XYZ file of C-alpha atoms in Angstrom:
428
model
C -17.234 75.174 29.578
C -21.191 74.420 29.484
C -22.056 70.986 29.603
C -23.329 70.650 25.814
C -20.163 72.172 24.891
C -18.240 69.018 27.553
C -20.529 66.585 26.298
C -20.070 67.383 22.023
C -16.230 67.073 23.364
C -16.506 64.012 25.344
C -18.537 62.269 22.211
C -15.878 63.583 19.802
C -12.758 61.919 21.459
C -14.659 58.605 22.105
C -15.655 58.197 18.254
C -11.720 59.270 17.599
C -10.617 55.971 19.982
C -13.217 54.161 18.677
C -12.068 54.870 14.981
C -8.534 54.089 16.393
C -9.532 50.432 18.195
C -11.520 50.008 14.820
C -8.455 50.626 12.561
C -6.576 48.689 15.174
C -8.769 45.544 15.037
C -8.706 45.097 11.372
C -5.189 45.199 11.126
C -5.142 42.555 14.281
C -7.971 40.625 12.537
C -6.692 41.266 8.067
C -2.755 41.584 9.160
C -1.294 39.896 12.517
C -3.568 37.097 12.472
C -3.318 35.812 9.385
C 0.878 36.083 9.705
C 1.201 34.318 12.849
C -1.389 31.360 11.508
C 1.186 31.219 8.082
C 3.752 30.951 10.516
C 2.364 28.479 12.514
C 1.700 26.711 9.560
C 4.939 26.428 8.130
C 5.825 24.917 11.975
C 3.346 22.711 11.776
C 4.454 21.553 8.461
C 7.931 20.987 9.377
C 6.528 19.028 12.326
C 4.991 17.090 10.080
C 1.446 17.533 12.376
C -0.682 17.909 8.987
C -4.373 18.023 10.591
C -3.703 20.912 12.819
C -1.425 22.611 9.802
C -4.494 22.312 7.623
C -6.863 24.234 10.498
C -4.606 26.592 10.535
C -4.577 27.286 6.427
C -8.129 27.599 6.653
C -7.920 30.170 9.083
C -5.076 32.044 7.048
C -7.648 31.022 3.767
C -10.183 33.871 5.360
C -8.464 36.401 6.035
C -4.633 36.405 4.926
C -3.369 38.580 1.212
C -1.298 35.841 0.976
C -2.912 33.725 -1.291
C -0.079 31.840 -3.298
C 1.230 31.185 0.516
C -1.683 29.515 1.369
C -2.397 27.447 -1.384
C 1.421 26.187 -1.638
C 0.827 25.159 2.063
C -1.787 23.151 1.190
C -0.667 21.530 -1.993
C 2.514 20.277 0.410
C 0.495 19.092 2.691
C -2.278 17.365 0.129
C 1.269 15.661 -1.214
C 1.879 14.272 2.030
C -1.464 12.375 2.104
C -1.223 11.198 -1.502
C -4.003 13.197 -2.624
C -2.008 14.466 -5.871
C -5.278 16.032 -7.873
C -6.314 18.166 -4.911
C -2.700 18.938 -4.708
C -2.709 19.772 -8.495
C -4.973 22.095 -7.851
C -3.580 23.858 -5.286
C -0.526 24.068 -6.986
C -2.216 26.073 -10.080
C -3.798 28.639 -7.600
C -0.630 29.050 -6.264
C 0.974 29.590 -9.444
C -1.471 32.006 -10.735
C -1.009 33.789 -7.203
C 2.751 34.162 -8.328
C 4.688 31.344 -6.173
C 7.984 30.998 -6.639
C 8.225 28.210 -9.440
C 11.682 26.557 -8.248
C 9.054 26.112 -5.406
C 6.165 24.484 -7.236
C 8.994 22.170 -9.536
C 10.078 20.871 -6.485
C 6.889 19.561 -5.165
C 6.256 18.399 -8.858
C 9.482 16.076 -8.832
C 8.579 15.085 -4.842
C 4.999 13.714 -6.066
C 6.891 12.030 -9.245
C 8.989 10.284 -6.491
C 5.578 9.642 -4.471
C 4.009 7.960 -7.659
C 6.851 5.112 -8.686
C 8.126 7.622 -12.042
C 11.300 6.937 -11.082
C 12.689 7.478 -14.675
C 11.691 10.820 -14.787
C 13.354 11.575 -11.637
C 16.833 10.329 -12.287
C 18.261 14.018 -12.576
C 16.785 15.206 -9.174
C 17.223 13.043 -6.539
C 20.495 14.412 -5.437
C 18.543 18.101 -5.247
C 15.972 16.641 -3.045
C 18.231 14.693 -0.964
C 20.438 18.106 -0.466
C 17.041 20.173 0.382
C 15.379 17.147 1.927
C 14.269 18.960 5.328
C 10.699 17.354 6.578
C 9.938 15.919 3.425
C 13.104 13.562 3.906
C 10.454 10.049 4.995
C 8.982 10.680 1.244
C 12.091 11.355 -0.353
C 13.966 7.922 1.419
C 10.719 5.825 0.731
C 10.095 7.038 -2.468
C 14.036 6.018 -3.281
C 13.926 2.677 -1.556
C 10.801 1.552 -3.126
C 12.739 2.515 -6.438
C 15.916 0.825 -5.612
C 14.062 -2.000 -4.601
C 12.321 -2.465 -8.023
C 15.496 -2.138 -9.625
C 16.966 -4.929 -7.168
C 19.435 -2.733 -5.817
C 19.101 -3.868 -2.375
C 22.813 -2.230 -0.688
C 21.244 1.403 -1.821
C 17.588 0.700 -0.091
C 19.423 -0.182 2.778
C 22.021 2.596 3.029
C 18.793 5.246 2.401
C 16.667 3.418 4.639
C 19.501 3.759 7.476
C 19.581 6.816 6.947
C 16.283 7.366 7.087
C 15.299 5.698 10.189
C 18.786 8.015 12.095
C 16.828 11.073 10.725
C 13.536 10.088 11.486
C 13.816 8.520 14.792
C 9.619 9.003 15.158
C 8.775 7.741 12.061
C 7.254 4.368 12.051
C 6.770 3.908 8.108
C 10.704 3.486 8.464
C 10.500 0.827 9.738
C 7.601 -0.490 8.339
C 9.015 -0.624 4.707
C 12.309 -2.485 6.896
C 10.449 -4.917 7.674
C 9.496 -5.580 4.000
C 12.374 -5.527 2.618
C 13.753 -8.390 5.394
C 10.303 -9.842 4.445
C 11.627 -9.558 0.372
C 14.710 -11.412 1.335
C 12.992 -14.101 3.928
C 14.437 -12.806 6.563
C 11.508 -13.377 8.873
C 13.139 -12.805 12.222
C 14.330 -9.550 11.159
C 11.188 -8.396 9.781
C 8.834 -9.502 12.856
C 11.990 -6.766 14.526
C 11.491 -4.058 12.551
C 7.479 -4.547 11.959
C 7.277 -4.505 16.122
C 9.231 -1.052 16.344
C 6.736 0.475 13.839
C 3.927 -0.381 15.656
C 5.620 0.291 19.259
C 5.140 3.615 17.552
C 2.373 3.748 15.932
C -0.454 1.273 17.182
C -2.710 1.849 14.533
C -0.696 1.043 11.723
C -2.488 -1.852 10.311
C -0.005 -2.677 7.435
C 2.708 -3.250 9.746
C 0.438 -5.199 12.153
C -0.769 -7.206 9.327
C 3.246 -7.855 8.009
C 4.007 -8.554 11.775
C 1.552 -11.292 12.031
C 2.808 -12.759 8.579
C 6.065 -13.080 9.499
C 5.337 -14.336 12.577
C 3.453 -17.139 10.914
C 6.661 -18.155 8.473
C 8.195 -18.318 12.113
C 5.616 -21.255 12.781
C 4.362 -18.371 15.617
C 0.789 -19.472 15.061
C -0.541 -18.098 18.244
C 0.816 -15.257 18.206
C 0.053 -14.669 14.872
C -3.002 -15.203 15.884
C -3.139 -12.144 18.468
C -2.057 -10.011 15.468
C -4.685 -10.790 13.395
C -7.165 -10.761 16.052
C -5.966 -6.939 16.618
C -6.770 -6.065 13.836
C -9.941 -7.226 13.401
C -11.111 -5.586 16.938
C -9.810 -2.157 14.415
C -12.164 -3.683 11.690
C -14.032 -6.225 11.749
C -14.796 -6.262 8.016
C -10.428 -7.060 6.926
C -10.900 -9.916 5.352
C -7.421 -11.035 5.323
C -7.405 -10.520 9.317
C -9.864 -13.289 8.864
C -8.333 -15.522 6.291
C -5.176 -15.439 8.899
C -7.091 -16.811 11.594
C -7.915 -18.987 10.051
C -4.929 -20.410 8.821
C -3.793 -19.891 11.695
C -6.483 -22.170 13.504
C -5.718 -24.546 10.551
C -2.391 -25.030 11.468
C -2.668 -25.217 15.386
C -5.198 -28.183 14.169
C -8.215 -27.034 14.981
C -9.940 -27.761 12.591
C -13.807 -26.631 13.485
C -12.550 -22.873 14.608
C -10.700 -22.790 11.121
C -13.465 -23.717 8.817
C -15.624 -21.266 11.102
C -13.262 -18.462 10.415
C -12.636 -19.084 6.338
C -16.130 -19.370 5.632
C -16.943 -16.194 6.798
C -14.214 -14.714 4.752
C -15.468 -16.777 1.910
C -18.932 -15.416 2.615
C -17.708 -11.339 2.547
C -15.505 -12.166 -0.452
C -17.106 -15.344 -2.773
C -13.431 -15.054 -4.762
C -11.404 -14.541 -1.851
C -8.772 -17.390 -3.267
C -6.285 -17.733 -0.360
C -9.951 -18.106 1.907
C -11.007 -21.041 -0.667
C -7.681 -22.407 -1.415
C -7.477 -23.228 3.101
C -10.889 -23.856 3.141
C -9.925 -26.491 0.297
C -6.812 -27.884 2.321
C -8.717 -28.335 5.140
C -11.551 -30.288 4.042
C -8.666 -32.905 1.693
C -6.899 -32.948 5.706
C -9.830 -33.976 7.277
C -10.655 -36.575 4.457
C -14.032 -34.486 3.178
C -12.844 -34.452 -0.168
C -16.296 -33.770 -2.121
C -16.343 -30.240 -0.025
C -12.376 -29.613 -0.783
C -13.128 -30.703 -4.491
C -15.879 -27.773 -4.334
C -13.667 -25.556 -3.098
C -10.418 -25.875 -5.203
C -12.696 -25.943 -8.262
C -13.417 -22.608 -7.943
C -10.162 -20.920 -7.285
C -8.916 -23.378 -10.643
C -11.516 -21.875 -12.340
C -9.703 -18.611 -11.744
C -6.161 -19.683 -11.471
C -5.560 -23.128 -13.852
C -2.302 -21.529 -14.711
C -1.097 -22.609 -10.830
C 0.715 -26.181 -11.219
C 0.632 -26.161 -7.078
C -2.719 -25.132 -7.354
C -3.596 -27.603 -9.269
C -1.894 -30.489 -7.922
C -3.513 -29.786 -4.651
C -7.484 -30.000 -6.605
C -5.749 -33.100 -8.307
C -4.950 -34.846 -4.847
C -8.713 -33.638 -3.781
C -10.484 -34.982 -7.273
C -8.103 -38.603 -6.603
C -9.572 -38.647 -3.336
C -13.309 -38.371 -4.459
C -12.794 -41.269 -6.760
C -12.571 -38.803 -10.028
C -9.773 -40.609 -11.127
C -9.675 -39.874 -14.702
C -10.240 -36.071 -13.812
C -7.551 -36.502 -11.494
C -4.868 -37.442 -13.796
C -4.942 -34.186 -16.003
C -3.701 -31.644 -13.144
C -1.476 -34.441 -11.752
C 0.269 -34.796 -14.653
C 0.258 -30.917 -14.900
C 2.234 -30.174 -12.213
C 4.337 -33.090 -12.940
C 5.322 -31.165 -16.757
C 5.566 -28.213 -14.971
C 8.488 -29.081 -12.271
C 11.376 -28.372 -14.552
C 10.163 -25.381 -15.878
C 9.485 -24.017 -12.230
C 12.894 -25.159 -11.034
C 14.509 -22.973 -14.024
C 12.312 -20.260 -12.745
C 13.782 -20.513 -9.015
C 17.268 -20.217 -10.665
C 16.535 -17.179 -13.075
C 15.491 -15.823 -9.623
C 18.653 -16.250 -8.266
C 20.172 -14.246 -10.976
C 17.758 -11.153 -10.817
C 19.541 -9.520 -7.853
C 23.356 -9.759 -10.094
C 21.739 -8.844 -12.737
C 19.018 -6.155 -12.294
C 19.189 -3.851 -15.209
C 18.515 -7.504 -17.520
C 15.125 -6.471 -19.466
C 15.368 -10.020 -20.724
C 15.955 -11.953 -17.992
C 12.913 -10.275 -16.755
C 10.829 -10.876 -19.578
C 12.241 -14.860 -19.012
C 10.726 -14.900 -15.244
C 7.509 -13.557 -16.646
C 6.892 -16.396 -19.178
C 7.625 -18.722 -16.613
C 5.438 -17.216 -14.223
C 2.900 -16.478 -16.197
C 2.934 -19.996 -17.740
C 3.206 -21.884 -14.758
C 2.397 -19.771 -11.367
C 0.227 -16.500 -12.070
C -0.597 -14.662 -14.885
C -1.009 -11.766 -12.585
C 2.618 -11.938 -11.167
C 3.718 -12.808 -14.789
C 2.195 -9.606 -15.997
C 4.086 -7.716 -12.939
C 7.196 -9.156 -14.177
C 6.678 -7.986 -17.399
C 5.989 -4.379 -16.261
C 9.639 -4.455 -14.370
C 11.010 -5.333 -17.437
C 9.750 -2.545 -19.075
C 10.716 -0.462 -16.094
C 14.350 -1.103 -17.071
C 13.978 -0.967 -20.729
C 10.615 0.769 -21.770
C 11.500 -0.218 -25.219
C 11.634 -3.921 -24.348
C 9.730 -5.347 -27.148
C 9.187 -9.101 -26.470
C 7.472 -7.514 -23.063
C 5.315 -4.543 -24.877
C 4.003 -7.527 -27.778
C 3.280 -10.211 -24.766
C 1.203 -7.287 -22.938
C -0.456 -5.999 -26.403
C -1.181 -9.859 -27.176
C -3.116 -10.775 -23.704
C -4.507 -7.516 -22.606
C -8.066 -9.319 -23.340
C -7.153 -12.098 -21.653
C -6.726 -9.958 -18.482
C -9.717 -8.321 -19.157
C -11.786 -11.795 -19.547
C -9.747 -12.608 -16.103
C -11.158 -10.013 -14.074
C -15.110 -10.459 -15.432
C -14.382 -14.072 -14.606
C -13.978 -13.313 -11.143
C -16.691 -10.632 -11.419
C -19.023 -13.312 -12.094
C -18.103 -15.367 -9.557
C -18.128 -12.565 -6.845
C -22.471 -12.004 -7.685
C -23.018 -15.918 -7.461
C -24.842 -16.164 -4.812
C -26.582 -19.565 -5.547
C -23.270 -21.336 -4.709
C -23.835 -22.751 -0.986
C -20.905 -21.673 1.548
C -22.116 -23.538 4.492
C -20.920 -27.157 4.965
C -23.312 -29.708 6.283
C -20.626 -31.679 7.685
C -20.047 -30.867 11.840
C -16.780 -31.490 11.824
């Protein structure tokens, strides 16, 4: 053989291996790839490690056939984080990709659960308990929370029991624990459970926030105070971080590191009314009572519905020598006792009687006549969460949805005054 005729043959067999490797990388690049990232995926998933499942879908998004796959994968995972329209949307590529639709119901009823549509999930919460596999912390939360708003306390707990033997890891368990003991008072239970959620998960700042409220019906004012002070070293900006400093400060008795700490809440948040209700105590304690009329004024002007709330600016106007202004939200509160004593006992009933549309719609009037017309409106939803036909509950809604309305410019109003002056002149 010449050497043009060993060289045309030499050239010849390399383009054939070269064809081959080329072949062979697009089927490693278009076909193994993209199989073992769906794969992973799917682990991931079931791991419930969402960030690197979602890096993993966008590398299966390039290059994987599997379309309907990938966008189910997502939609799951977009469920998980409560972002239902992106997950929406997923879910109709999917479908249009040809997904199995048992599979794309089921996510449908798991974001129902998610959302509090607990009525339109009566018929499948025994399918998702059966099929529960990683989505079981959504499916037990989504149950308790509905249990709980039906005052069926024995079934949160059983599910929640359950859910914490499953879920070992998960700290949300016991975060919504230690609400529930926080529902029922039972403060030393839910400082317990609040503590185990953040033993496992630091950075949880619900739980550290419920941790240092208990702590603080405890009388644990210091170290309610290290909660709070947590999480403001997370953010610096939670305003109810510093509103529980400084009640806490208020009720350690220093008074000067209190007033510090709920005027700059005050300050972020004009309308901040737990911030100007303290800041109002504070100043009647420490016999300013011109300041703590100042401050309860506005928080009246927002909530005159409050008999407490009102007894406390009454106590502040007496002490200012506004005597005759005084009077009117003394005697207030005093008209208001009985009714709020019959509201403490129609409380007691709620929990032997859940399923009572009307003795819901009773501990709405009464709150909303004497406590909060925000909680009084909350009561009122509940009652049509039990009875969505309840009519003395849809005409009371219907009859002050403007009032609402005029509620929230109120405070709107408020919040961009900024000619009201927030620093006190006095150095105490």
């Amino acid at each position: 053989m010449n050497v043009q005729a060993w060289c045309m043959s030499w050239w010849t067999r390399l383009k054939s291996r070269r064809g081959i490797l080329a072949v062979g990388l697009v089927i490693v690049v278009f076909g193994v790839i993209p199989e073992i990232a769906i794969w992973r995926v799917q682990s991931l998933i079931e791991l419930r490690q969402h960030p690197q499942a979602q890096r993993m879908l966008s590398l299966a998004n390039m290059l994987s056939v599997r379309r309907g796959e990938v966008h189910f994968q997502m939609a799951r995972i977009k469920r998980r984080q409560r972002d239902f329209e992106r997950m929406r949307e997923h879910l109709l590529v999917a479908e249009s990709a040809g997904w199995p639709v048992n599979l794309l119901h089921r996510e449908q009823w798991l974001a129902l659960a998610q959302t509090a549509q607990y009525d339109a999930m009566q018929t499948h919460w025994q399918e998702l308990f059966t099929h529960a596999g990683s989505d079981g912390p959504e499916i037990c939360k989504a149950y308790v929370l509905g249990a709980m708003k039906r005052f069926r306390i024995g079934d949160a707990r059983r599910v929640l029991a359950a859910w914490k033997s499953d879920f070992p890891q998960d700290a949300n368990a016991h975060a919504v624990a230690g609400w529930i003991h926080g529902v029922q008072m039972e403060w030393s239970d839910a400082q317990t459970e609040y503590q185990l959620a953040l033993d496992l998960d630091p950075s949880d700042t619900k739980s550290r926030r419920g941790l240092a409220e208990a702590l603080m019906q405890r009388m644990l004012f210091t170290k309610a105070m290290e909660e709070w002070l947590t999480i403001l070293k997370m953010d610096v900006t939670n305003i109810d971080a510093r509103v529980g400093c400084g009640e806490c400060f208020l009720r350690l008795g220093d008074s000067n590191s209190a007033r510090k700490e709920l005027l700059a809440a005050i300050e972020q948040d004009p309308m901040q009314v737990r911030g100007l209700l303290l800041a109002g105590q504070l100043e009647l304690a420490v016999g300013n009572a011109e300041p703590s009329v100042a401050w309860l004024e506005r928080v009246v002007a927002v909530r005159p519905e409050d008999a407490e709330l009102r007894y406390t600016y009454g106590r502040a106007l007496r002490a200012a020598g506004q005597l005759d202004a005084a009077r009117e939200h003394l005697q207030y509160r005093l008209v208001a006792q009985e009714h709020l004593s019959r509201l403490v006992q129609l409380l007691k009933k709620i929990p032997f009687e859940p399923m009572n549309a009307d003795l819901r719609a009773d501990v709405a009037e009464l709150t909303f006549q004497w406590k909060s017309h925000h909680e009084g409106r909350q009561w009122f939803l509940t009652a049509l969460d039990v009875d969505p036909h309840h009519q003395r509950s849809l005409e009371f809604l219907a009859a002050h949805e403007s009032e609402f309305r005029e509620r929230l410019n109120i405070k709107n109003e408020m919040h961009s005054d900024q000619s009201y002056s927030l620093r006190s002149d006095d150095p105490q």
